[in-house]
């Protein structure tokens, strides 16, 4: 960290925040007798009674409703990881779900094929986890399933899981589970899906697609733009602490996942997973309107991440158009800006390894192209990071809801799971305590100190006032007013919800990846 330029290092107060949080968490775990314990939990109730130092209304709701299929499906849209679910226009050949299997869970008078044609079937596919190297604990590799989960949207707008396969190759040892199977079987296989989802969430959707992408953009910006360049002025507030926070993030985010994250045998699980996803990452997948369309999620109801995110994307895009219009009145200014061209070429060739299949631009010809790309950069480093980070304590602190580690192999036959099986599969007491505390550290700043030591810089704030032109100042003010209007609509909507979706409220979105 000491090698970083002084302007991107942590301030004294920010460094203190991390040190204090770490020591406070360690002391808490020791006080409760959780630190280093390798014992399994005696019961789910004992886990609930012990992990109670910190809480939130949503976390309490999760702990009470995590078994419910309707709430389980809801989380794929509005939980901490809304980035994996997609419409299922055709059943995968390696997921042989039949009409007979799922008919009891469909609306009366319809069929599986009819519901597919109506667009009411959705899929979460974790194929990228297949064959990854995982941590070895007590001589056994930790299990990680390349699961498939089919979800059904009924006429009430409720999304529920109706079929789960814990592997990519169906067989007698890899059966398809359905909700009518024994209750504990169904509960355990749902936990294995959420374990797979948690690993993709932390390593890809969170670490790679926000933290590490922000690092790519930040390094290229500092490398190619002088501080008087309008894009330097516009973008650097969105890289506050990015390089320093990523040094910590590589350790904190990867530690509890169960994957091998340090290179001892070459093909470590964490890096291999990121290689796989980077090879498949497209420019359109980073642009929210395109991403939503590509996943076929334009019309699914009660998708608050989409609704709030698209409003923010539009507001950011309008803001960027106005700002860049001051400095690039025509396309000629874009094509003639050598610093701008070197910036995007560096991002394309070094950040995305020159992968032309990604659709990542290698140069800019028009103002519109620059505006879209800069919109993506700002959205990624602010709103998208908030969406996949801020809800971690709410949805992950109750460990069975989103376990980052599981200890026993997945079930291969039906009717064999007991509560003892589930408790032996969940993380042990020590790992559960660490996981819960990490979730709090990542997503919550200590309230009593927040205003004094660690003031947030929220989306739309430019406290360094790099733009001196009256027109630019007015554009920033207009942007802030539009964000306030979005916030009012979110608050009004949330007042009608059992579980408010708050992670894209502008007042709670940091301007950069700084936590």
Short mmCIF file of C-alpha atoms in Angstrom, two decimals:
data_model
loop_
_atom_site.label_atom_id
_atom_site.label_comp_id
_atom_site.label_asym_id
_atom_site.label_seq_id
_atom_site.Cartn_x
_atom_site.Cartn_y
_atom_site.Cartn_z
CA UNK A 1 0.00 0.00 0.00
CA UNK A 2 2.89 2.37 0.73
CA UNK A 3 3.83 2.30 -2.97
CA UNK A 4 0.56 3.92 -4.01
CA UNK A 5 0.58 7.62 -4.95
CA UNK A 6 -0.24 9.78 -1.94
CA UNK A 7 -3.45 11.14 -3.49
CA UNK A 8 -5.04 7.66 -3.58
CA UNK A 9 -3.93 6.38 -0.18
CA UNK A 10 -6.33 6.15 2.74
CA UNK A 11 -6.65 9.19 4.92
CA UNK A 12 -5.71 8.74 8.57
CA UNK A 13 -9.36 8.43 9.56
CA UNK A 14 -10.14 5.90 6.83
CA UNK A 15 -7.17 3.75 7.82
CA UNK A 16 -8.31 3.94 11.43
CA UNK A 17 -11.78 2.81 10.39
CA UNK A 18 -10.44 -0.46 8.99
CA UNK A 19 -8.06 -1.10 11.88
CA UNK A 20 -10.76 -0.37 14.45
CA UNK A 21 -13.32 -2.55 12.65
CA UNK A 22 -10.93 -5.48 12.49
CA UNK A 23 -9.96 -5.28 16.16
CA UNK A 24 -13.54 -4.65 17.28
CA UNK A 25 -14.74 -7.70 15.35
CA UNK A 26 -11.97 -9.89 16.76
CA UNK A 27 -12.76 -8.80 20.31
CA UNK A 28 -16.46 -9.45 19.77
CA UNK A 29 -15.84 -12.99 18.52
CA UNK A 30 -13.57 -13.76 21.45
CA UNK A 31 -16.06 -12.34 23.94
CA UNK A 32 -18.79 -14.60 22.59
CA UNK A 33 -16.54 -17.66 22.49
CA UNK A 34 -16.78 -17.92 18.70
CA UNK A 35 -13.22 -17.14 17.72
CA UNK A 36 -11.48 -20.20 16.27
CA UNK A 37 -14.16 -22.70 17.35
CA UNK A 38 -14.27 -25.75 15.07
CA UNK A 39 -17.43 -27.17 16.65
CA UNK A 40 -20.66 -27.59 14.68
CA UNK A 41 -23.76 -25.74 15.80
CA UNK A 42 -26.07 -27.71 18.09
CA UNK A 43 -29.15 -26.30 16.37
CA UNK A 44 -30.29 -23.46 14.11
CA UNK A 45 -31.86 -21.87 17.16
CA UNK A 46 -28.53 -21.81 19.00
CA UNK A 47 -27.00 -20.08 15.97
CA UNK A 48 -29.76 -17.46 15.99
CA UNK A 49 -29.38 -16.80 19.72
CA UNK A 50 -25.59 -16.46 19.54
CA UNK A 51 -25.16 -14.28 16.46
CA UNK A 52 -27.13 -11.33 17.80
CA UNK A 53 -24.69 -8.52 18.60
CA UNK A 54 -25.72 -6.59 15.49
CA UNK A 55 -28.92 -6.72 13.50
CA UNK A 56 -31.21 -4.80 11.14
CA UNK A 57 -34.93 -5.09 10.31
CA UNK A 58 -34.16 -6.81 7.01
CA UNK A 59 -31.64 -9.18 8.63
CA UNK A 60 -34.29 -10.17 11.17
CA UNK A 61 -36.80 -10.76 8.36
CA UNK A 62 -34.28 -12.93 6.51
CA UNK A 63 -33.61 -15.05 9.61
CA UNK A 64 -37.35 -15.68 9.98
CA UNK A 65 -38.27 -16.29 6.32
CA UNK A 66 -35.16 -17.80 4.71
CA UNK A 67 -36.80 -21.22 4.32
CA UNK A 68 -39.81 -19.83 2.41
CA UNK A 69 -39.67 -20.58 -1.32
CA UNK A 70 -41.30 -17.27 -2.22
CA UNK A 71 -38.70 -15.28 -0.29
CA UNK A 72 -35.96 -17.51 -1.70
CA UNK A 73 -37.01 -16.57 -5.24
CA UNK A 74 -37.42 -12.90 -4.31
CA UNK A 75 -33.76 -12.69 -3.31
CA UNK A 76 -32.54 -13.48 -6.84
CA UNK A 77 -34.18 -10.21 -7.90
CA UNK A 78 -33.77 -7.91 -4.92
CA UNK A 79 -31.26 -9.47 -2.58
CA UNK A 80 -27.54 -8.83 -2.61
CA UNK A 81 -27.00 -10.60 -5.94
CA UNK A 82 -29.48 -9.63 -8.67
CA UNK A 83 -26.98 -10.37 -11.46
CA UNK A 84 -27.30 -14.10 -12.20
CA UNK A 85 -30.97 -14.87 -12.89
CA UNK A 86 -32.14 -14.84 -16.50
CA UNK A 87 -35.22 -15.83 -18.49
CA UNK A 88 -35.28 -19.45 -19.67
CA UNK A 89 -36.64 -19.62 -23.24
CA UNK A 90 -35.38 -23.19 -23.67
CA UNK A 91 -34.60 -25.86 -21.10
CA UNK A 92 -30.89 -26.78 -21.16
CA UNK A 93 -30.25 -30.29 -22.47
CA UNK A 94 -28.23 -31.11 -19.34
CA UNK A 95 -31.13 -30.17 -17.06
CA UNK A 96 -33.82 -32.72 -18.02
CA UNK A 97 -36.77 -31.29 -16.10
CA UNK A 98 -39.96 -33.06 -17.16
CA UNK A 99 -43.61 -32.08 -17.12
CA UNK A 100 -44.33 -34.76 -14.54
CA UNK A 101 -41.69 -33.39 -12.14
CA UNK A 102 -42.96 -29.82 -11.98
CA UNK A 103 -46.66 -29.97 -12.92
CA UNK A 104 -47.80 -29.78 -9.25
CA UNK A 105 -46.01 -26.42 -8.88
CA UNK A 106 -47.43 -24.75 -12.00
CA UNK A 107 -50.76 -22.94 -12.32
CA UNK A 108 -53.74 -25.28 -12.94
CA UNK A 109 -54.50 -25.90 -16.59
CA UNK A 110 -51.08 -25.02 -17.93
CA UNK A 111 -47.94 -26.95 -18.87
CA UNK A 112 -44.20 -26.56 -18.59
CA UNK A 113 -43.84 -25.74 -22.28
CA UNK A 114 -46.68 -23.22 -22.19
CA UNK A 115 -45.09 -21.42 -19.25
CA UNK A 116 -41.73 -21.34 -21.03
CA UNK A 117 -43.40 -19.77 -24.06
CA UNK A 118 -45.10 -17.19 -21.83
CA UNK A 119 -41.70 -16.23 -20.42
CA UNK A 120 -42.53 -17.39 -16.88
CA UNK A 121 -39.55 -19.73 -16.36
CA UNK A 122 -36.21 -18.40 -15.13
CA UNK A 123 -32.83 -20.04 -14.65
CA UNK A 124 -29.79 -19.60 -12.42
CA UNK A 125 -26.87 -21.55 -13.90
CA UNK A 126 -23.56 -21.85 -12.02
CA UNK A 127 -21.66 -23.74 -14.71
CA UNK A 128 -18.52 -21.62 -14.24
CA UNK A 129 -17.93 -23.25 -10.84
CA UNK A 130 -17.44 -26.69 -12.34
CA UNK A 131 -14.13 -28.33 -11.45
CA UNK A 132 -12.69 -25.42 -9.47
CA UNK A 133 -9.98 -26.11 -6.92
CA UNK A 134 -11.34 -25.57 -3.40
CA UNK A 135 -9.77 -25.39 0.05
CA UNK A 136 -8.80 -28.64 1.73
CA UNK A 137 -10.05 -28.85 5.32
CA UNK A 138 -9.23 -31.87 7.48
CA UNK A 139 -8.10 -33.76 4.40
CA UNK A 140 -11.27 -33.07 2.37
CA UNK A 141 -11.85 -30.56 -0.41
CA UNK A 142 -14.72 -28.24 0.44
CA UNK A 143 -17.76 -28.94 -1.76
CA UNK A 144 -18.86 -26.46 -4.41
CA UNK A 145 -21.61 -27.36 -6.85
CA UNK A 146 -22.07 -26.12 -10.41
CA UNK A 147 -25.80 -26.05 -9.69
CA UNK A 148 -28.83 -25.34 -11.87
CA UNK A 149 -31.95 -23.80 -10.35
CA UNK A 150 -35.25 -23.38 -12.22
CA UNK A 151 -37.71 -20.76 -10.95
CA UNK A 152 -41.34 -20.19 -11.86
CA UNK A 153 -43.27 -16.89 -11.91
CA UNK A 154 -46.94 -17.48 -11.11
CA UNK A 155 -49.94 -15.27 -11.83
CA UNK A 156 -49.59 -13.46 -8.50
CA UNK A 157 -46.09 -12.27 -9.45
CA UNK A 158 -44.43 -14.67 -7.00
CA UNK A 159 -41.14 -16.26 -8.07
CA UNK A 160 -40.40 -19.70 -6.60
CA UNK A 161 -37.81 -22.44 -7.20
CA UNK A 162 -39.38 -25.57 -8.70
CA UNK A 163 -36.38 -27.73 -9.70
CA UNK A 164 -32.74 -27.95 -8.60
CA UNK A 165 -29.86 -30.04 -9.94
CA UNK A 166 -26.58 -29.85 -8.02
CA UNK A 167 -24.28 -30.41 -10.98
CA UNK A 168 -24.00 -29.97 -14.73
CA UNK A 169 -24.28 -33.66 -15.61
CA UNK A 170 -27.55 -35.39 -14.63
CA UNK A 171 -27.22 -38.93 -13.31
CA UNK A 172 -28.48 -41.22 -10.58
CA UNK A 173 -25.97 -39.54 -8.27
CA UNK A 174 -27.05 -36.07 -9.42
CA UNK A 175 -30.87 -36.14 -9.33
CA UNK A 176 -33.27 -33.27 -9.85
CA UNK A 177 -34.88 -32.15 -6.58
CA UNK A 178 -38.34 -30.56 -6.42
CA UNK A 179 -40.36 -28.88 -3.61
CA UNK A 180 -42.38 -32.05 -2.91
CA UNK A 181 -39.24 -33.96 -1.92
CA UNK A 182 -38.62 -34.41 1.84
CA UNK A 183 -38.54 -31.01 3.52
CA UNK A 184 -34.93 -31.22 4.71
CA UNK A 185 -33.74 -32.49 1.31
CA UNK A 186 -35.26 -29.44 -0.35
CA UNK A 187 -33.85 -27.10 2.30
CA UNK A 188 -30.33 -28.48 1.92
CA UNK A 189 -30.24 -28.37 -1.89
CA UNK A 190 -31.48 -24.77 -1.78
CA UNK A 191 -28.56 -24.01 0.55
CA UNK A 192 -26.13 -25.54 -1.95
CA UNK A 193 -27.53 -23.28 -4.68
CA UNK A 194 -27.12 -20.24 -2.43
CA UNK A 195 -23.55 -21.35 -1.64
CA UNK A 196 -22.80 -21.36 -5.38
CA UNK A 197 -24.57 -18.03 -5.74
CA UNK A 198 -22.55 -16.52 -2.88
CA UNK A 199 -19.24 -17.51 -4.45
CA UNK A 200 -20.19 -15.99 -7.83
CA UNK A 201 -21.51 -12.92 -6.04
CA UNK A 202 -18.36 -12.25 -4.03
CA UNK A 203 -15.69 -13.11 -6.57
CA UNK A 204 -17.34 -12.04 -9.84
CA UNK A 205 -20.28 -9.66 -9.37
CA UNK A 206 -18.69 -7.87 -6.40
CA UNK A 207 -14.89 -8.15 -6.52
CA UNK A 208 -14.20 -8.46 -10.25
CA UNK A 209 -17.08 -6.50 -11.77
CA UNK A 210 -16.98 -3.52 -9.41
CA UNK A 211 -13.75 -3.38 -7.35
CA UNK A 212 -11.32 -4.61 -9.99
CA UNK A 213 -13.06 -2.89 -12.90
CA UNK A 214 -12.92 0.36 -10.94
CA UNK A 215 -9.20 -0.26 -10.55
CA UNK A 216 -8.81 -0.64 -14.32
CA UNK A 217 -10.63 2.63 -14.93
CA UNK A 218 -8.78 4.44 -12.14
CA UNK A 219 -5.29 3.40 -13.27
CA UNK A 220 -6.00 4.26 -16.90
CA UNK A 221 -7.40 7.66 -15.88
CA UNK A 222 -4.37 8.58 -13.79
CA UNK A 223 -2.03 7.20 -16.43
CA UNK A 224 -3.40 9.08 -19.44
CA UNK A 225 -5.27 12.21 -18.35
CA UNK A 226 -3.62 15.31 -16.85
CA UNK A 227 -5.54 16.78 -13.94
CA UNK A 228 -6.86 19.61 -16.12
CA UNK A 229 -8.58 17.21 -18.53
CA UNK A 230 -12.40 17.30 -18.17
CA UNK A 231 -12.61 13.52 -17.92
CA UNK A 232 -10.02 13.49 -15.13
CA UNK A 233 -12.13 16.03 -13.25
CA UNK A 234 -15.33 14.11 -13.93
CA UNK A 235 -14.09 10.61 -13.10
CA UNK A 236 -11.57 10.87 -10.27
CA UNK A 237 -14.27 11.52 -7.62
CA UNK A 238 -15.58 8.07 -8.55
CA UNK A 239 -12.21 6.45 -7.77
CA UNK A 240 -11.87 7.70 -4.18
CA UNK A 241 -9.82 5.09 -2.26
CA UNK A 242 -10.32 2.59 -5.12
CA UNK A 243 -6.72 1.37 -5.28
CA UNK A 244 -6.27 1.25 -1.53
CA UNK A 245 -9.61 -0.44 -0.85
CA UNK A 246 -8.87 -3.13 -3.43
CA UNK A 247 -5.73 -4.14 -1.56
CA UNK A 248 -7.91 -4.94 1.43
CA UNK A 249 -10.75 -6.32 -0.71
CA UNK A 250 -8.62 -9.05 -2.23
CA UNK A 251 -8.11 -10.45 1.25
CA UNK A 252 -11.45 -9.70 2.91
CA UNK A 253 -13.72 -10.68 0.02
CA UNK A 254 -11.90 -13.89 -0.85
CA UNK A 255 -11.09 -15.20 2.60
CA UNK A 256 -14.34 -17.01 3.54
CA UNK A 257 -15.38 -18.34 0.09
CA UNK A 258 -13.89 -21.81 0.37
CA UNK A 259 -11.93 -21.42 -2.87
CA UNK A 260 -8.15 -21.59 -3.02
CA UNK A 261 -7.19 -17.92 -3.20
CA UNK A 262 -3.42 -18.12 -2.80
CA UNK A 263 -1.29 -19.57 -5.54
CA UNK A 264 0.31 -22.73 -4.19
CA UNK A 265 -0.53 -25.17 -6.96
CA UNK A 266 -0.83 -22.79 -9.91
CA UNK A 267 -4.48 -23.31 -10.88
CA UNK A 268 -6.01 -21.71 -7.78
CA UNK A 269 -9.79 -21.57 -7.72
CA UNK A 270 -10.29 -17.84 -7.31
CA UNK A 271 -8.11 -16.72 -10.20
CA UNK A 272 -9.41 -19.49 -12.44
CA UNK A 273 -13.00 -18.43 -11.80
CA UNK A 274 -12.15 -14.83 -12.69
CA UNK A 275 -10.34 -15.96 -15.85
CA UNK A 276 -13.43 -17.84 -16.96
CA UNK A 277 -15.75 -14.92 -16.37
CA UNK A 278 -13.43 -12.28 -17.82
CA UNK A 279 -13.26 -14.29 -21.04
CA UNK A 280 -17.08 -14.14 -21.22
CA UNK A 281 -17.54 -10.54 -20.03
CA UNK A 282 -19.07 -8.25 -22.64
CA UNK A 283 -19.42 -4.50 -22.81
CA UNK A 284 -23.21 -4.90 -22.96
CA UNK A 285 -23.21 -6.92 -19.73
CA UNK A 286 -21.73 -3.87 -17.95
CA UNK A 287 -24.38 -1.50 -19.32
CA UNK A 288 -27.53 -2.00 -17.26
CA UNK A 289 -30.19 -1.42 -19.97
CA UNK A 290 -28.43 -3.88 -22.30
CA UNK A 291 -27.82 -6.34 -19.45
CA UNK A 292 -31.48 -6.40 -18.44
CA UNK A 293 -32.58 -6.92 -22.06
CA UNK A 294 -29.99 -9.64 -22.68
CA UNK A 295 -31.24 -11.55 -19.63
CA UNK A 296 -34.87 -11.18 -20.68
CA UNK A 297 -35.88 -9.43 -17.47
CA UNK A 298 -37.60 -6.33 -18.88
CA UNK A 299 -41.08 -7.38 -17.75
CA UNK A 300 -40.66 -9.50 -14.63
CA UNK A 301 -42.63 -7.79 -11.82
CA UNK A 302 -41.29 -6.63 -8.45
CA UNK A 303 -37.72 -6.25 -9.74
CA UNK A 304 -36.70 -3.18 -7.77
CA UNK A 305 -32.99 -3.42 -8.60
CA UNK A 306 -33.92 -3.06 -12.26
CA UNK A 307 -36.44 -0.28 -11.68
CA UNK A 308 -34.17 1.85 -9.49
CA UNK A 309 -31.04 1.01 -11.46
CA UNK A 310 -32.52 2.09 -14.79
CA UNK A 311 -33.66 5.40 -13.29
CA UNK A 312 -30.12 5.99 -12.02
CA UNK A 313 -28.57 4.94 -15.33
CA UNK A 314 -30.77 7.43 -17.16
CA UNK A 315 -29.94 10.22 -14.71
CA UNK A 316 -26.19 9.54 -14.92
CA UNK A 317 -26.37 9.33 -18.71
CA UNK A 318 -28.18 12.67 -18.93
CA UNK A 319 -25.62 14.22 -16.58
CA UNK A 320 -22.66 12.90 -18.60
CA UNK A 321 -24.21 14.09 -21.88
CA UNK A 322 -24.55 17.58 -20.47
CA UNK A 323 -21.04 17.70 -18.97
CA UNK A 324 -19.23 16.29 -21.97
CA UNK A 325 -21.26 18.50 -24.28
CA UNK A 326 -19.35 21.44 -22.81
CA UNK A 327 -16.01 20.01 -23.91
CA UNK A 328 -16.87 17.84 -26.91
CA UNK A 329 -19.42 19.84 -28.90
CA UNK A 330 -18.82 17.71 -32.03
CA UNK A 331 -17.50 14.28 -32.89
CA UNK A 332 -14.33 15.85 -34.27
CA UNK A 333 -13.23 16.83 -30.75
CA UNK A 334 -13.59 13.19 -29.72
CA UNK A 335 -11.59 11.68 -32.57
CA UNK A 336 -8.96 14.36 -32.18
CA UNK A 337 -8.39 13.87 -28.42
CA UNK A 338 -5.23 11.73 -28.30
CA UNK A 339 -5.36 11.38 -24.51
CA UNK A 340 -8.93 10.09 -24.69
CA UNK A 341 -7.99 7.57 -27.38
CA UNK A 342 -5.01 6.28 -25.39
CA UNK A 343 -7.26 5.98 -22.32
CA UNK A 344 -9.82 3.71 -23.97
CA UNK A 345 -7.14 1.70 -25.76
CA UNK A 346 -5.38 1.04 -22.46
CA UNK A 347 -8.65 -0.09 -20.84
CA UNK A 348 -9.40 -2.39 -23.75
CA UNK A 349 -5.97 -3.94 -24.17
CA UNK A 350 -4.82 -4.16 -20.53
CA UNK A 351 -8.07 -4.32 -18.60
CA UNK A 352 -9.90 -6.65 -21.01
CA UNK A 353 -6.80 -8.26 -22.53
CA UNK A 354 -7.66 -7.16 -26.06
CA UNK A 355 -10.63 -9.54 -26.22
CA UNK A 356 -12.52 -8.24 -29.27
CA UNK A 357 -15.39 -10.64 -28.66
CA UNK A 358 -16.23 -8.59 -25.57
CA UNK A 359 -17.38 -5.68 -27.70
CA UNK A 360 -15.27 -3.36 -25.56
CA UNK A 361 -14.49 -0.22 -27.61
CA UNK A 362 -10.85 0.21 -28.64
CA UNK A 363 -11.34 3.79 -29.75
CA UNK A 364 -14.01 6.49 -29.76
CA UNK A 365 -15.40 8.16 -32.88
CA UNK A 366 -18.52 9.90 -31.61
CA UNK A 367 -19.57 11.85 -28.54
CA UNK A 368 -22.36 9.32 -28.00
CA UNK A 369 -19.83 6.49 -27.66
CA UNK A 370 -17.88 8.38 -25.02
CA UNK A 371 -21.04 9.29 -23.10
CA UNK A 372 -22.23 5.68 -22.93
CA UNK A 373 -18.84 4.41 -21.78
CA UNK A 374 -18.41 7.10 -19.12
CA UNK A 375 -21.97 6.42 -17.93
CA UNK A 376 -21.01 2.77 -17.50
CA UNK A 377 -17.88 3.70 -15.54
CA UNK A 378 -19.76 5.97 -13.13
CA UNK A 379 -22.65 3.53 -12.72
CA UNK A 380 -20.27 0.61 -12.08
CA UNK A 381 -18.23 2.43 -9.45
CA UNK A 382 -21.23 3.84 -7.60
CA UNK A 383 -24.69 2.32 -8.08
CA UNK A 384 -23.67 -1.17 -9.16
CA UNK A 385 -21.23 -1.50 -6.29
CA UNK A 386 -23.91 -0.36 -3.85
CA UNK A 387 -26.34 -2.93 -5.25
CA UNK A 388 -23.99 -5.88 -4.68
CA UNK A 389 -22.33 -4.60 -1.50
CA UNK A 390 -24.69 -2.68 0.75
CA UNK A 391 -27.11 -5.54 1.41
CA UNK A 392 -24.49 -8.03 2.54
CA UNK A 393 -25.24 -7.77 6.24
CA UNK A 394 -28.99 -7.83 5.66
CA UNK A 395 -28.98 -10.97 3.50
CA UNK A 396 -25.78 -12.80 4.43
CA UNK A 397 -25.43 -12.33 8.19
CA UNK A 398 -27.88 -15.17 8.76
CA UNK A 399 -25.34 -17.72 7.58
CA UNK A 400 -27.74 -20.49 6.37
CA UNK A 401 -29.34 -18.04 3.95
CA UNK A 402 -26.15 -17.39 1.96
CA UNK A 403 -23.37 -19.70 3.18
CA UNK A 404 -19.97 -18.95 1.66
CA UNK A 405 -18.64 -22.32 2.80
CA UNK A 406 -20.24 -25.74 3.12
CA UNK A 407 -18.44 -28.68 4.67
CA UNK A 408 -20.20 -31.86 3.54
CA UNK A 409 -20.76 -33.17 0.03
CA UNK A 410 -24.17 -32.48 -1.55
CA UNK A 411 -26.87 -35.13 -1.30
CA UNK A 412 -26.84 -37.74 -4.07
CA UNK A 413 -30.00 -39.59 -3.08
CA UNK A 414 -33.34 -38.45 -1.73
CA UNK A 415 -34.67 -39.03 1.76
CA UNK A 416 -31.34 -39.23 3.58
CA UNK A 417 -30.99 -35.67 4.94
CA UNK A 418 -31.48 -35.03 8.65
CA UNK A 419 -31.09 -31.84 10.68
CA UNK A 420 -27.77 -33.23 11.87
CA UNK A 421 -26.71 -33.44 8.22
CA UNK A 422 -27.57 -29.78 7.71
CA UNK A 423 -25.71 -28.64 10.83
CA UNK A 424 -22.63 -30.65 9.83
CA UNK A 425 -22.80 -29.13 6.34
CA UNK A 426 -23.07 -25.51 7.48
CA UNK A 427 -19.90 -23.59 8.44
CA UNK A 428 -18.65 -24.38 11.94
CA UNK A 429 -19.12 -21.94 14.83
CA UNK A 430 -15.84 -20.10 14.25
CA UNK A 431 -16.34 -19.62 10.52
CA UNK A 432 -19.96 -18.54 11.04
CA UNK A 433 -18.88 -15.80 13.43
CA UNK A 434 -16.15 -14.56 11.12
CA UNK A 435 -18.53 -14.57 8.13
CA UNK A 436 -21.21 -12.56 9.95
CA UNK A 437 -18.69 -10.02 11.22
CA UNK A 438 -17.10 -9.64 7.78
CA UNK A 439 -20.52 -8.91 6.28
CA UNK A 440 -21.02 -6.12 8.79
CA UNK A 441 -17.56 -4.66 8.18
CA UNK A 442 -18.03 -4.67 4.40
CA UNK A 443 -21.45 -3.13 4.23
CA UNK A 444 -21.93 -0.98 7.35
CA UNK A 445 -19.90 1.94 8.71
CA UNK A 446 -19.97 2.28 12.50
CA UNK A 447 -22.90 4.71 13.02
CA UNK A 448 -21.52 6.54 16.06
CA UNK A 449 -18.38 7.52 14.17
CA UNK A 450 -19.73 7.89 10.66
CA UNK A 451 -20.35 11.62 10.60
CA UNK A 452 -17.18 12.58 12.45
CA UNK A 453 -14.44 10.35 11.06
CA UNK A 454 -15.77 8.72 7.92
CA UNK A 455 -18.06 11.11 6.04
CA UNK A 456 -19.58 9.47 2.99
CA UNK A 457 -19.31 11.14 -0.40
CA UNK A 458 -22.58 10.15 -2.03
CA UNK A 459 -23.43 9.89 -5.71
CA UNK A 460 -23.68 13.33 -7.28
CA UNK A 461 -21.27 14.96 -4.84
CA UNK A 462 -18.13 16.67 -6.15
CA UNK A 463 -16.67 18.20 -2.96
CA UNK A 464 -13.31 19.09 -4.50
CA UNK A 465 -15.07 21.44 -6.95
CA UNK A 466 -12.71 20.76 -9.83
CA UNK A 467 -15.17 22.36 -12.27
CA UNK A 468 -15.09 26.15 -12.01
CA UNK A 469 -17.31 26.97 -15.00
CA UNK A 470 -20.81 28.20 -14.05
CA UNK A 471 -22.37 25.93 -16.70
CA UNK A 472 -20.68 22.85 -15.24
CA UNK A 473 -21.74 23.79 -11.70
CA UNK A 474 -25.33 24.16 -12.88
CA UNK A 475 -25.23 20.73 -14.53
CA UNK A 476 -24.02 19.16 -11.27
CA UNK A 477 -26.82 20.92 -9.39
CA UNK A 478 -29.39 19.64 -11.89
CA UNK A 479 -28.01 16.12 -11.45
CA UNK A 480 -28.35 16.35 -7.70
CA UNK A 481 -31.97 17.50 -8.05
CA UNK A 482 -32.77 14.56 -10.31
CA UNK A 483 -31.21 12.16 -7.80
CA UNK A 484 -33.34 13.70 -5.05
CA UNK A 485 -36.44 13.12 -7.15
CA UNK A 486 -35.47 9.47 -7.66
CA UNK A 487 -34.96 9.11 -3.92
CA UNK A 488 -38.43 10.45 -3.18
CA UNK A 489 -40.00 7.88 -5.51
CA UNK A 490 -38.00 5.03 -3.94
CA UNK A 491 -39.07 6.08 -0.44
CA UNK A 492 -42.71 6.24 -1.54
CA UNK A 493 -42.48 2.77 -3.12
CA UNK A 494 -40.67 1.25 -0.15
CA UNK A 495 -43.41 2.39 2.22
CA UNK A 496 -45.68 -0.24 0.61
CA UNK A 497 -43.20 -3.15 0.80
CA UNK A 498 -42.72 -5.79 3.50
CA UNK A 499 -39.00 -5.74 2.69
CA UNK A 500 -37.91 -2.28 1.49
CA UNK A 501 -35.30 -2.17 -1.28
CA UNK A 502 -32.95 0.62 -0.19
CA UNK A 503 -29.60 -0.22 -1.78
CA UNK A 504 -30.06 2.15 -4.73
CA UNK A 505 -31.35 5.13 -2.78
CA UNK A 506 -29.04 7.93 -4.02
CA UNK A 507 -28.40 9.17 -0.47
CA UNK A 508 -26.99 5.72 0.41
CA UNK A 509 -24.86 5.20 -2.71
CA UNK A 510 -21.20 6.06 -2.29
CA UNK A 511 -19.71 7.99 -5.19
CA UNK A 512 -16.97 5.37 -5.47
CA UNK A 513 -15.88 1.90 -4.39
CA UNK A 514 -14.65 3.05 -0.99
CA UNK A 515 -15.82 0.28 1.36
#
